[in-house]
């Protein structure tokens, strides 16, 4: 199956435009997925330009390797978590690159065809690991986590208003038998909603599934670790471009970029800076870029996307 057909990349032109400022440079796609953004980034590079691609999902690595084969020796695709980028760069004998891109979240391929229980519309094992080598599955979390932990996950990562009722339904059900499939969980979540709610366009389990996926894959922790370590891996003039789909992720990216731009910790009443902290990046634009109505019409997955970019000083 040509899995890349099932994922439409978001804001592709804008990503390539802000990321690639030197066609001879070396760039990183930390979440290559089905390779849609990398195909466009790679096409814009000169014969000297290089691309290093990472994904924690082995299916994504296989798919994108094929799609990016046109770049020959100038592309490397490796199975790795983007938090390990420093080690990946060291293996490629590279210490700083000209641009790094992250497209957060999951691909439509993972949702629809991975068979790992990401979708509430499918009856699959409740796994949700992007990297099958990682330890904990969604099923382990749902069956063994303390109700207070489940509640916090649904509240924090899903902003789920009915978290308490959903956790109660899960706790009652798992006392009788383990919850092992995506359909079982979807039905349980649905049972915690009143009848009128169940007929709405958005499935009642949307937020629960999103929250569990974020927790299982430690998505926010990974992003935080990445942001803490990335500045030294980007050469002067190099770019960091991040596409996020969740308000918590976007807030983290926005705040971090603002702190990099203005790291001064002097009290506001000081006329001049005495802390001497130098800015690390300047933002390429202040307000996050959102897809146009036409792009959202073509690709509804783009509706929550926000793009931010900054340049290393
Ligand atoms: C939205 S998709 C990327 C789609 C891609 N830009 C394209 O055009 O096809 C996100 C990808 O990031 C990967 N991913 C998520 N967290 C990751 C992490 N911490 N390290 C590496 N890859 C990760 C997922 O496995 C998924 O393939």
Short mmCIF file of C-alpha atoms and ligand atoms in Angstrom, two decimals:
data_model
loop_
_atom_site.label_atom_id
_atom_site.label_comp_id
_atom_site.label_asym_id
_atom_site.label_seq_id
_atom_site.Cartn_x
_atom_site.Cartn_y
_atom_site.Cartn_z
CA UNK A 1 0.00 0.00 0.00
CA UNK A 2 1.24 3.49 -0.86
CA UNK A 3 0.64 4.81 2.64
CA UNK A 4 1.63 8.37 1.78
CA UNK A 5 -1.51 8.66 -0.34
CA UNK A 6 -3.49 8.64 2.90
CA UNK A 7 -1.88 11.63 4.54
CA UNK A 8 -2.16 15.18 3.23
CA UNK A 9 0.63 17.36 4.56
CA UNK A 10 -0.35 20.73 6.04
CA UNK A 11 0.99 24.19 5.05
CA UNK A 12 3.65 22.52 2.89
CA UNK A 13 4.65 25.60 0.86
CA UNK A 14 4.95 27.77 3.99
CA UNK A 15 7.03 25.15 5.84
CA UNK A 16 9.55 24.88 2.98
CA UNK A 17 9.62 28.66 2.51
CA UNK A 18 10.48 29.41 6.15
CA UNK A 19 12.78 26.44 6.70
CA UNK A 20 15.04 26.47 3.65
CA UNK A 21 17.06 29.69 3.53
CA UNK A 22 20.22 28.11 2.05
CA UNK A 23 19.69 25.39 -0.60
CA UNK A 24 23.22 24.05 0.05
CA UNK A 25 22.46 23.49 3.72
CA UNK A 26 21.65 20.47 5.90
CA UNK A 27 18.10 20.21 7.22
CA UNK A 28 16.27 17.94 9.65
CA UNK A 29 12.69 16.72 9.46
CA UNK A 30 12.19 15.34 12.98
CA UNK A 31 8.75 13.84 12.25
CA UNK A 32 9.02 12.67 8.64
CA UNK A 33 5.79 10.60 8.68
CA UNK A 34 4.80 9.77 5.12
CA UNK A 35 7.42 12.20 3.78
CA UNK A 36 5.11 14.87 2.33
CA UNK A 37 6.92 17.88 3.78
CA UNK A 38 10.33 16.30 3.23
CA UNK A 39 9.58 15.69 -0.44
CA UNK A 40 9.02 19.42 -0.94
CA UNK A 41 11.93 20.43 1.32
CA UNK A 42 14.25 17.99 -0.50
CA UNK A 43 13.11 19.23 -3.93
CA UNK A 44 14.12 22.77 -2.96
CA UNK A 45 17.71 21.81 -2.05
CA UNK A 46 20.72 22.03 -4.37
CA UNK A 47 22.83 18.93 -5.20
CA UNK A 48 24.91 19.88 -2.13
CA UNK A 49 21.92 20.16 0.21
CA UNK A 50 21.20 17.31 2.65
CA UNK A 51 18.18 16.12 4.58
CA UNK A 52 18.16 14.03 7.75
CA UNK A 53 14.76 12.55 8.59
CA UNK A 54 13.58 10.93 11.81
CA UNK A 55 10.42 9.16 12.89
CA UNK A 56 9.75 6.92 15.86
CA UNK A 57 7.31 4.80 13.83
CA UNK A 58 9.01 2.09 11.73
CA UNK A 59 6.15 2.17 9.16
CA UNK A 60 6.79 5.88 8.60
CA UNK A 61 10.50 5.23 8.12
CA UNK A 62 9.79 2.57 5.49
CA UNK A 63 7.27 4.72 3.62
CA UNK A 64 9.28 7.91 3.58
CA UNK A 65 12.50 6.12 2.57
CA UNK A 66 10.78 5.07 -0.66
CA UNK A 67 9.23 8.49 -1.24
CA UNK A 68 12.54 10.31 -0.69
CA UNK A 69 14.68 7.89 -2.71
CA UNK A 70 14.90 10.56 -5.44
CA UNK A 71 17.44 12.34 -3.20
CA UNK A 72 19.86 9.39 -3.31
CA UNK A 73 22.75 9.70 -0.87
CA UNK A 74 21.69 13.19 0.19
CA UNK A 75 18.90 11.89 2.40
CA UNK A 76 19.10 9.75 5.57
CA UNK A 77 15.93 8.38 7.15
CA UNK A 78 16.33 6.90 10.62
CA UNK A 79 14.01 5.40 13.20
CA UNK A 80 14.52 7.65 16.18
CA UNK A 81 12.70 9.86 18.61
CA UNK A 82 13.38 13.51 17.87
CA UNK A 83 14.53 13.95 21.48
CA UNK A 84 17.58 11.90 20.43
CA UNK A 85 18.43 14.28 17.58
CA UNK A 86 21.83 15.14 19.05
CA UNK A 87 22.89 11.47 18.86
CA UNK A 88 21.50 11.11 15.32
CA UNK A 89 23.48 14.17 14.21
CA UNK A 90 26.62 12.82 15.89
CA UNK A 91 26.22 9.56 13.93
CA UNK A 92 26.03 11.63 10.72
CA UNK A 93 29.18 13.54 11.82
CA UNK A 94 27.19 16.74 11.96
CA UNK A 95 27.03 19.06 14.96
CA UNK A 96 24.83 21.92 13.78
CA UNK A 97 22.28 22.11 10.97
CA UNK A 98 20.66 24.90 8.95
CA UNK A 99 17.10 24.10 9.86
CA UNK A 100 14.92 21.76 11.88
CA UNK A 101 11.25 21.06 11.25
CA UNK A 102 8.67 19.28 13.42
CA UNK A 103 5.13 18.39 12.34
CA UNK A 104 3.62 17.30 15.66
CA UNK A 105 0.84 14.82 16.34
CA UNK A 106 0.02 11.81 14.24
CA UNK A 107 -0.42 11.06 10.55
CA UNK A 108 -3.71 10.08 8.90
CA UNK A 109 -1.98 6.84 7.95
CA UNK A 110 -1.39 5.99 11.62
CA UNK A 111 -4.99 6.87 12.43
CA UNK A 112 -6.59 4.87 9.66
CA UNK A 113 -4.25 2.01 8.74
CA UNK A 114 -1.70 1.29 11.46
CA UNK A 115 -3.98 -1.22 13.23
CA UNK A 116 -2.86 0.20 16.60
CA UNK A 117 -6.17 1.46 17.94
CA UNK A 118 -5.70 5.21 17.36
CA UNK A 119 -9.19 5.56 15.91
CA UNK A 120 -12.49 5.16 17.76
CA UNK A 121 -14.11 4.14 14.46
CA UNK A 122 -12.06 0.91 14.22
CA UNK A 123 -12.04 -2.28 16.18
CA UNK A 124 -8.34 -2.78 16.89
CA UNK A 125 -6.09 -3.64 19.83
CA UNK A 126 -5.92 -0.63 22.13
CA UNK A 127 -2.23 0.08 21.67
CA UNK A 128 -1.68 3.69 20.46
CA UNK A 129 2.12 3.50 20.55
CA UNK A 130 3.73 5.35 17.65
CA UNK A 131 6.89 3.37 18.39
CA UNK A 132 5.99 -0.30 18.99
CA UNK A 133 9.29 -0.70 20.89
CA UNK A 134 8.08 1.61 23.66
CA UNK A 135 6.78 -0.05 26.83
CA UNK A 136 3.32 1.15 27.80
CA UNK A 137 0.22 0.77 25.65
CA UNK A 138 -3.07 2.64 25.93
CA UNK A 139 -4.67 -0.58 27.14
CA UNK A 140 -2.21 -0.78 30.06
CA UNK A 141 -2.96 2.81 30.95
CA UNK A 142 -6.75 2.42 30.73
CA UNK A 143 -6.75 -0.81 32.76
CA UNK A 144 -4.16 -0.04 35.42
CA UNK A 145 -3.77 3.72 35.92
CA UNK A 146 -5.31 5.20 39.06
CA UNK A 147 -8.65 6.91 38.34
CA UNK A 148 -7.09 10.23 39.43
CA UNK A 149 -4.33 9.80 36.82
CA UNK A 150 -6.84 8.98 34.07
CA UNK A 151 -8.90 12.01 35.09
CA UNK A 152 -5.86 14.27 34.84
CA UNK A 153 -4.93 12.88 31.40
CA UNK A 154 -8.45 13.46 30.03
CA UNK A 155 -8.62 16.95 31.55
CA UNK A 156 -5.11 18.14 30.66
CA UNK A 157 -4.56 16.57 27.25
CA UNK A 158 -8.16 16.28 26.04
CA UNK A 159 -9.81 19.23 27.81
CA UNK A 160 -12.65 16.75 28.28
CA UNK A 161 -15.51 18.28 30.28
CA UNK A 162 -17.04 14.90 31.11
CA UNK A 163 -13.74 13.42 32.32
CA UNK A 164 -15.18 12.41 35.70
CA UNK A 165 -18.07 10.44 34.15
CA UNK A 166 -15.82 8.80 31.57
CA UNK A 167 -13.32 7.72 34.25
CA UNK A 168 -16.19 6.32 36.32
CA UNK A 169 -17.43 4.30 33.31
CA UNK A 170 -13.89 2.99 32.68
CA UNK A 171 -13.34 2.11 36.35
CA UNK A 172 -16.64 0.19 36.57
CA UNK A 173 -16.02 -1.67 33.31
CA UNK A 174 -12.44 -2.69 34.03
CA UNK A 175 -13.46 -4.26 37.36
CA UNK A 176 -15.48 -6.78 35.32
CA UNK A 177 -13.10 -7.36 32.39
CA UNK A 178 -10.08 -5.72 30.81
CA UNK A 179 -10.60 -3.05 28.12
CA UNK A 180 -8.50 -4.27 25.24
CA UNK A 181 -9.91 -2.83 22.00
CA UNK A 182 -10.55 0.64 20.60
CA UNK A 183 -14.24 -0.23 20.01
CA UNK A 184 -14.71 -1.26 23.65
CA UNK A 185 -13.25 2.02 24.85
CA UNK A 186 -15.23 4.08 22.32
CA UNK A 187 -18.49 2.44 23.44
CA UNK A 188 -17.67 3.03 27.12
CA UNK A 189 -16.91 6.70 26.55
CA UNK A 190 -20.10 7.07 24.52
CA UNK A 191 -22.10 5.59 27.41
CA UNK A 192 -20.91 8.46 29.64
CA UNK A 193 -22.63 11.02 27.38
CA UNK A 194 -26.34 11.84 27.33
CA UNK A 195 -28.31 10.61 24.31
CA UNK A 196 -28.57 14.12 22.75
CA UNK A 197 -24.78 14.45 22.75
CA UNK A 198 -24.26 11.12 21.03
CA UNK A 199 -25.92 12.32 17.82
CA UNK A 200 -23.49 15.26 17.40
CA UNK A 201 -21.06 15.41 14.48
CA UNK A 202 -17.98 15.00 16.69
CA UNK A 203 -17.78 11.51 18.20
CA UNK A 204 -17.93 11.66 22.03
CA UNK A 205 -14.68 9.68 22.23
CA UNK A 206 -12.64 12.17 20.14
CA UNK A 207 -11.09 13.97 23.12
CA UNK A 208 -10.51 10.80 25.15
CA UNK A 209 -8.63 9.13 22.30
CA UNK A 210 -6.55 12.25 21.69
CA UNK A 211 -5.68 12.54 25.39
CA UNK A 212 -4.65 8.89 25.71
CA UNK A 213 -2.51 9.08 22.57
CA UNK A 214 -0.70 12.15 23.92
CA UNK A 215 -0.11 10.40 27.27
CA UNK A 216 1.01 7.05 25.82
CA UNK A 217 3.51 8.73 23.49
CA UNK A 218 4.63 11.34 26.07
CA UNK A 219 4.11 13.94 23.38
CA UNK A 220 4.33 17.05 25.56
CA UNK A 221 7.32 15.79 27.56
CA UNK A 222 9.14 15.03 24.31
CA UNK A 223 8.40 18.48 22.91
CA UNK A 224 9.62 20.14 26.13
CA UNK A 225 12.87 18.13 26.13
CA UNK A 226 13.39 18.92 22.45
CA UNK A 227 12.87 22.66 22.98
CA UNK A 228 15.29 22.63 25.94
CA UNK A 229 18.09 21.15 23.86
CA UNK A 230 17.58 22.29 20.25
CA UNK A 231 19.18 25.79 20.27
CA UNK A 232 22.76 24.47 20.24
CA UNK A 233 22.03 22.14 17.31
CA UNK A 234 21.01 24.96 14.95
CA UNK A 235 23.75 27.00 13.24
CA UNK A 236 23.63 30.80 13.24
CA UNK A 237 21.01 31.94 10.73
CA UNK A 238 19.40 28.48 10.87
CA UNK A 239 15.66 28.03 11.31
CA UNK A 240 13.35 26.14 13.62
CA UNK A 241 9.88 25.56 12.15
CA UNK A 242 7.14 23.82 14.14
CA UNK A 243 3.62 22.87 13.13
CA UNK A 244 1.33 22.01 16.05
CA UNK A 245 -2.28 20.87 16.29
CA UNK A 246 -3.00 21.13 20.00
CA UNK A 247 -3.28 24.32 22.07
CA UNK A 248 -0.94 22.94 24.76
CA UNK A 249 1.77 22.19 22.20
CA UNK A 250 1.34 25.53 20.50
CA UNK A 251 1.50 27.38 23.83
CA UNK A 252 4.78 25.62 24.65
CA UNK A 253 6.29 26.47 21.27
CA UNK A 254 5.07 30.08 21.37
CA UNK A 255 6.29 30.73 24.95
CA UNK A 256 9.67 29.13 24.27
CA UNK A 257 10.23 31.14 21.09
CA UNK A 258 9.25 34.34 22.93
CA UNK A 259 11.68 33.54 25.76
CA UNK A 260 14.46 32.83 23.28
CA UNK A 261 13.80 36.19 21.63
CA UNK A 262 13.65 38.08 24.91
CA UNK A 263 15.42 36.11 27.66
CA UNK A 264 16.09 39.20 29.84
CA UNK A 265 15.12 38.53 33.46
CA UNK A 266 15.73 42.07 34.77
CA UNK A 267 12.85 43.64 36.74
CA UNK A 268 10.61 45.77 34.48
CA UNK A 269 11.56 48.97 36.35
CA UNK A 270 15.23 48.65 35.25
CA UNK A 271 16.01 51.10 32.45
CA UNK A 272 18.81 48.92 31.06
CA UNK A 273 19.37 45.18 31.03
CA UNK A 274 21.91 44.02 33.61
CA UNK A 275 21.29 40.25 33.42
CA UNK A 276 23.08 40.20 30.06
CA UNK A 277 21.22 37.13 28.76
CA UNK A 278 21.58 37.22 24.96
CA UNK A 279 18.65 36.39 22.67
CA UNK A 280 18.99 32.95 21.04
CA UNK A 281 16.41 33.26 18.26
CA UNK A 282 14.26 35.87 16.62
CA UNK A 283 10.76 34.94 15.53
CA UNK A 284 10.17 35.12 11.77
CA UNK A 285 6.59 36.27 12.43
CA UNK A 286 4.79 37.06 15.68
CA UNK A 287 1.39 35.51 15.07
CA UNK A 288 1.18 31.81 14.25
CA UNK A 289 0.22 31.05 10.64
CA UNK A 290 -2.99 29.09 10.10
CA UNK A 291 -4.13 27.23 6.99
CA UNK A 292 -6.54 29.02 4.67
CA UNK A 293 -10.22 28.08 4.49
CA UNK A 294 -9.51 26.45 1.12
CA UNK A 295 -6.79 24.21 2.63
CA UNK A 296 -9.09 23.24 5.52
CA UNK A 297 -11.85 22.44 3.04
CA UNK A 298 -9.46 20.13 1.14
CA UNK A 299 -7.92 18.69 4.30
CA UNK A 300 -10.08 18.98 7.46
CA UNK A 301 -7.14 17.67 9.56
CA UNK A 302 -5.48 21.07 8.94
CA UNK A 303 -8.14 22.98 10.87
CA UNK A 304 -6.28 23.14 14.19
CA UNK A 305 -2.79 23.63 12.73
CA UNK A 306 -0.58 26.55 13.78
CA UNK A 307 2.85 27.21 12.27
CA UNK A 308 5.63 29.03 14.13
CA UNK A 309 9.18 29.71 13.00
CA UNK A 310 12.28 31.33 14.46
CA UNK A 311 15.82 32.06 13.26
CA UNK A 312 18.94 31.33 15.31
CA UNK A 313 20.89 34.48 16.13
C1 LIG B 1 1.80 14.66 11.47
S1 LIG B 1 2.80 13.28 11.17
C2 LIG B 1 4.02 13.90 10.07
C3 LIG B 1 3.56 13.95 8.65
C4 LIG B 1 4.62 14.42 7.69
N1 LIG B 1 5.03 15.78 7.93
C5 LIG B 1 4.17 14.27 6.27
O1 LIG B 1 4.12 15.27 5.53
O2 LIG B 1 3.87 13.13 5.86
C6 LIG B 1 3.69 13.13 12.64
C7 LIG B 1 4.73 12.04 12.66
O3 LIG B 1 5.58 12.31 13.77
C8 LIG B 1 5.97 11.09 14.33
N2 LIG B 1 6.37 11.39 15.70
C9 LIG B 1 5.59 11.79 16.72
N3 LIG B 1 6.34 12.01 17.83
C10 LIG B 1 7.62 11.76 17.47
C11 LIG B 1 8.86 11.81 18.17
N4 LIG B 1 8.93 12.17 19.46
N5 LIG B 1 9.98 11.50 17.50
C12 LIG B 1 9.93 11.12 16.19
N6 LIG B 1 8.79 11.04 15.49
C13 LIG B 1 7.65 11.35 16.12
C14 LIG B 1 4.76 10.20 14.19
O4 LIG B 1 5.12 8.85 14.24
C15 LIG B 1 4.21 10.64 12.83
O5 LIG B 1 4.70 9.81 11.81
#
